[in-house]
Amino acid sequence: MIKTINNPMDPMDILFKTIQKINNINAELIFLSKEQCGGNQGFTQKDSDGNFLIWINVELNRQDMLETIAHEAAHIMAKSHDKPEAEQHDAEWKFWFDNIHKAYLEECIRIGQEMRWQV
């Protein structure tokens, strides 16, 4: 078995670090089947202790999974998980989602450039 430790090229690791730099949120990421997700790509909830849970459809491809995690993290940052569904994708949510997306792409570019210089 090959075990990876601190892989600078792991997209999910890059996304988690990017999210933490933007807004230090705490959440548990839980993977469920498509049926358990109600056919959705993912959703966010608060448990009875006030902890955030991000539920992700395990059947998504890698890119959709990353996008959905960013989408749900933006809900936590915008505190839109408590809003009625029609108001959850408001300007504040868009602000956080756009910032996550921008910072993630910048970090990927930075890592790519750093890796090229080391070769």
PDB file of C-alpha atoms in Angstrom:
ATOM      1  CA  MET A   1       0.000   0.000   0.000  1.00  0.00           C
ATOM      2  CA  ILE A   2       1.162   3.523  -0.767  1.00  0.00           C
ATOM      3  CA  LYS A   3       0.387   6.084   1.903  1.00  0.00           C
ATOM      4  CA  THR A   4       0.442   9.803   1.128  1.00  0.00           C
ATOM      5  CA  ILE A   5       1.411  12.233   3.858  1.00  0.00           C
ATOM      6  CA  ASN A   6       1.053  15.977   3.316  1.00  0.00           C
ATOM      7  CA  ASN A   7       0.523  15.799  -0.432  1.00  0.00           C
ATOM      8  CA  PRO A   8       0.744  19.377  -1.761  1.00  0.00           C
ATOM      9  CA  MET A   9      -1.136  18.346  -4.906  1.00  0.00           C
ATOM     10  CA  ASP A  10      -4.240  16.823  -3.267  1.00  0.00           C
ATOM     11  CA  PRO A  11      -7.147  19.013  -4.458  1.00  0.00           C
ATOM     12  CA  MET A  12      -9.294  18.306  -1.397  1.00  0.00           C
ATOM     13  CA  ASP A  13      -6.451  19.176   0.970  1.00  0.00           C
ATOM     14  CA  ILE A  14      -5.833  22.397  -0.968  1.00  0.00           C
ATOM     15  CA  LEU A  15      -9.543  23.258  -0.735  1.00  0.00           C
ATOM     16  CA  PHE A  16      -9.698  22.618   3.033  1.00  0.00           C
ATOM     17  CA  LYS A  17      -6.625  24.779   3.669  1.00  0.00           C
ATOM     18  CA  THR A  18      -8.020  27.521   1.417  1.00  0.00           C
ATOM     19  CA  ILE A  19     -11.341  27.535   3.252  1.00  0.00           C
ATOM     20  CA  GLN A  20      -9.568  27.774   6.617  1.00  0.00           C
ATOM     21  CA  LYS A  21      -7.479  30.746   5.415  1.00  0.00           C
ATOM     22  CA  ILE A  22     -10.580  32.616   4.246  1.00  0.00           C
ATOM     23  CA  ASN A  23     -12.803  31.974   7.240  1.00  0.00           C
ATOM     24  CA  ASN A  24     -11.813  29.603  10.016  1.00  0.00           C
ATOM     25  CA  ILE A  25     -14.924  27.438  10.083  1.00  0.00           C
ATOM     26  CA  ASN A  26     -15.270  24.059  11.751  1.00  0.00           C
ATOM     27  CA  ALA A  27     -17.359  21.333  10.170  1.00  0.00           C
ATOM     28  CA  GLU A  28     -17.483  17.602   9.819  1.00  0.00           C
ATOM     29  CA  LEU A  29     -17.578  16.237   6.287  1.00  0.00           C
ATOM     30  CA  ILE A  30     -19.778  13.185   5.882  1.00  0.00           C
ATOM     31  CA  PHE A  31     -20.088  11.143   2.692  1.00  0.00           C
ATOM     32  CA  LEU A  32     -23.439   9.552   1.923  1.00  0.00           C
ATOM     33  CA  SER A  33     -25.011   7.664  -0.951  1.00  0.00           C
ATOM     34  CA  LYS A  34     -27.066   9.568  -3.515  1.00  0.00           C
ATOM     35  CA  GLU A  35     -30.249   8.187  -1.939  1.00  0.00           C
ATOM     36  CA  GLN A  36     -29.178   9.279   1.559  1.00  0.00           C
ATOM     37  CA  CYS A  37     -28.552  12.778   0.181  1.00  0.00           C
ATOM     38  CA  GLY A  38     -32.084  12.868  -1.195  1.00  0.00           C
ATOM     39  CA  GLY A  39     -30.703  13.043  -4.719  1.00  0.00           C
ATOM     40  CA  ASN A  40     -28.805  16.249  -3.872  1.00  0.00           C
ATOM     41  CA  GLN A  41     -25.097  16.818  -4.373  1.00  0.00           C
ATOM     42  CA  GLY A  42     -24.805  17.866  -0.746  1.00  0.00           C
ATOM     43  CA  PHE A  43     -26.276  19.923   2.058  1.00  0.00           C
ATOM     44  CA  THR A  44     -25.312  21.548   5.346  1.00  0.00           C
ATOM     45  CA  GLN A  45     -26.889  21.128   8.763  1.00  0.00           C
ATOM     46  CA  LYS A  46     -26.240  22.054  12.352  1.00  0.00           C
ATOM     47  CA  ASP A  47     -26.414  19.223  14.859  1.00  0.00           C
ATOM     48  CA  SER A  48     -28.063  19.527  18.285  1.00  0.00           C
ATOM     49  CA  ASP A  49     -24.760  20.768  19.756  1.00  0.00           C
ATOM     50  CA  GLY A  50     -24.449  23.547  17.157  1.00  0.00           C
ATOM     51  CA  ASN A  51     -21.712  21.822  15.157  1.00  0.00           C
ATOM     52  CA  PHE A  52     -21.790  22.055  11.365  1.00  0.00           C
ATOM     53  CA  LEU A  53     -22.164  18.949   9.255  1.00  0.00           C
ATOM     54  CA  ILE A  54     -21.513  18.977   5.524  1.00  0.00           C
ATOM     55  CA  TRP A  55     -23.145  16.008   3.819  1.00  0.00           C
ATOM     56  CA  ILE A  56     -21.704  15.104   0.393  1.00  0.00           C
ATOM     57  CA  ASN A  57     -22.952  12.648  -2.202  1.00  0.00           C
ATOM     58  CA  VAL A  58     -20.119  10.103  -2.458  1.00  0.00           C
ATOM     59  CA  GLU A  59     -21.110   9.286  -6.049  1.00  0.00           C
ATOM     60  CA  LEU A  60     -20.017  12.703  -7.351  1.00  0.00           C
ATOM     61  CA  ASN A  61     -16.928  12.951  -9.517  1.00  0.00           C
ATOM     62  CA  ARG A  62     -13.914  14.637  -7.915  1.00  0.00           C
ATOM     63  CA  GLN A  63     -14.547  18.072  -9.467  1.00  0.00           C
ATOM     64  CA  ASP A  64     -18.235  18.142  -8.492  1.00  0.00           C
ATOM     65  CA  MET A  65     -17.308  16.997  -4.995  1.00  0.00           C
ATOM     66  CA  LEU A  66     -14.845  19.885  -4.580  1.00  0.00           C
ATOM     67  CA  GLU A  67     -17.383  22.364  -5.954  1.00  0.00           C
ATOM     68  CA  THR A  68     -20.079  21.064  -3.597  1.00  0.00           C
ATOM     69  CA  ILE A  69     -17.816  21.259  -0.548  1.00  0.00           C
ATOM     70  CA  ALA A  70     -16.970  24.881  -1.444  1.00  0.00           C
ATOM     71  CA  HIS A  71     -20.667  25.591  -2.014  1.00  0.00           C
ATOM     72  CA  GLU A  72     -21.621  24.203   1.398  1.00  0.00           C
ATOM     73  CA  ALA A  73     -18.717  25.925   3.180  1.00  0.00           C
ATOM     74  CA  ALA A  74     -19.971  29.227   1.729  1.00  0.00           C
ATOM     75  CA  HIS A  75     -23.364  28.516   3.321  1.00  0.00           C
ATOM     76  CA  ILE A  76     -21.674  28.179   6.716  1.00  0.00           C
ATOM     77  CA  MET A  77     -19.669  31.381   6.212  1.00  0.00           C
ATOM     78  CA  ALA A  78     -22.750  33.317   5.075  1.00  0.00           C
ATOM     79  CA  LYS A  79     -24.882  31.782   7.830  1.00  0.00           C
ATOM     80  CA  SER A  80     -27.395  31.000   5.092  1.00  0.00           C
ATOM     81  CA  HIS A  81     -28.051  27.457   6.310  1.00  0.00           C
ATOM     82  CA  ASP A  82     -30.599  28.969   8.732  1.00  0.00           C
ATOM     83  CA  LYS A  83     -32.354  31.047   6.062  1.00  0.00           C
ATOM     84  CA  PRO A  84     -35.371  29.952   4.029  1.00  0.00           C
ATOM     85  CA  GLU A  85     -34.287  28.042   0.926  1.00  0.00           C
ATOM     86  CA  ALA A  86     -35.269  30.882  -1.422  1.00  0.00           C
ATOM     87  CA  GLU A  87     -32.792  33.205   0.383  1.00  0.00           C
ATOM     88  CA  GLN A  88     -29.840  30.828   0.821  1.00  0.00           C
ATOM     89  CA  HIS A  89     -27.943  31.907  -2.290  1.00  0.00           C
ATOM     90  CA  ASP A  90     -27.980  35.630  -1.581  1.00  0.00           C
ATOM     91  CA  ALA A  91     -25.211  38.209  -2.101  1.00  0.00           C
ATOM     92  CA  GLU A  92     -23.403  37.214   1.097  1.00  0.00           C
ATOM     93  CA  TRP A  93     -23.325  33.546   0.092  1.00  0.00           C
ATOM     94  CA  LYS A  94     -22.082  34.528  -3.392  1.00  0.00           C
ATOM     95  CA  PHE A  95     -19.348  36.686  -1.824  1.00  0.00           C
ATOM     96  CA  TRP A  96     -18.006  33.755   0.219  1.00  0.00           C
ATOM     97  CA  PHE A  97     -18.357  31.230  -2.604  1.00  0.00           C
ATOM     98  CA  ASP A  98     -16.548  33.518  -5.056  1.00  0.00           C
ATOM     99  CA  ASN A  99     -13.764  34.129  -2.515  1.00  0.00           C
ATOM    100  CA  ILE A 100     -13.284  30.412  -1.920  1.00  0.00           C
ATOM    101  CA  HIS A 101     -13.182  29.761  -5.656  1.00  0.00           C
ATOM    102  CA  LYS A 102     -10.710  32.571  -6.355  1.00  0.00           C
ATOM    103  CA  ALA A 103      -8.394  31.664  -3.463  1.00  0.00           C
ATOM    104  CA  TYR A 104      -8.470  27.961  -4.411  1.00  0.00           C
ATOM    105  CA  LEU A 105      -7.475  28.683  -8.012  1.00  0.00           C
ATOM    106  CA  GLU A 106      -4.713  31.032  -6.856  1.00  0.00           C
ATOM    107  CA  GLU A 107      -3.354  28.363  -4.518  1.00  0.00           C
ATOM    108  CA  CYS A 108      -3.418  25.723  -7.278  1.00  0.00           C
ATOM    109  CA  ILE A 109      -1.532  28.073  -9.589  1.00  0.00           C
ATOM    110  CA  ARG A 110       1.001  28.868  -6.856  1.00  0.00           C
ATOM    111  CA  ILE A 111       1.606  25.180  -6.149  1.00  0.00           C
ATOM    112  CA  GLY A 112       1.879  24.406  -9.855  1.00  0.00           C
ATOM    113  CA  GLN A 113       4.474  27.119 -10.342  1.00  0.00           C
ATOM    114  CA  GLU A 114       6.395  25.979  -7.274  1.00  0.00           C
ATOM    115  CA  MET A 115       6.408  22.376  -8.503  1.00  0.00           C
ATOM    116  CA  ARG A 116       7.708  23.433 -11.949  1.00  0.00           C
ATOM    117  CA  TRP A 117      10.569  25.357 -10.378  1.00  0.00           C
ATOM    118  CA  GLN A 118      11.629  22.302  -8.380  1.00  0.00           C
ATOM    119  CA  VAL A 119      11.797  19.964 -11.385  1.00  0.00           C
TER     120      VAL A 119
END
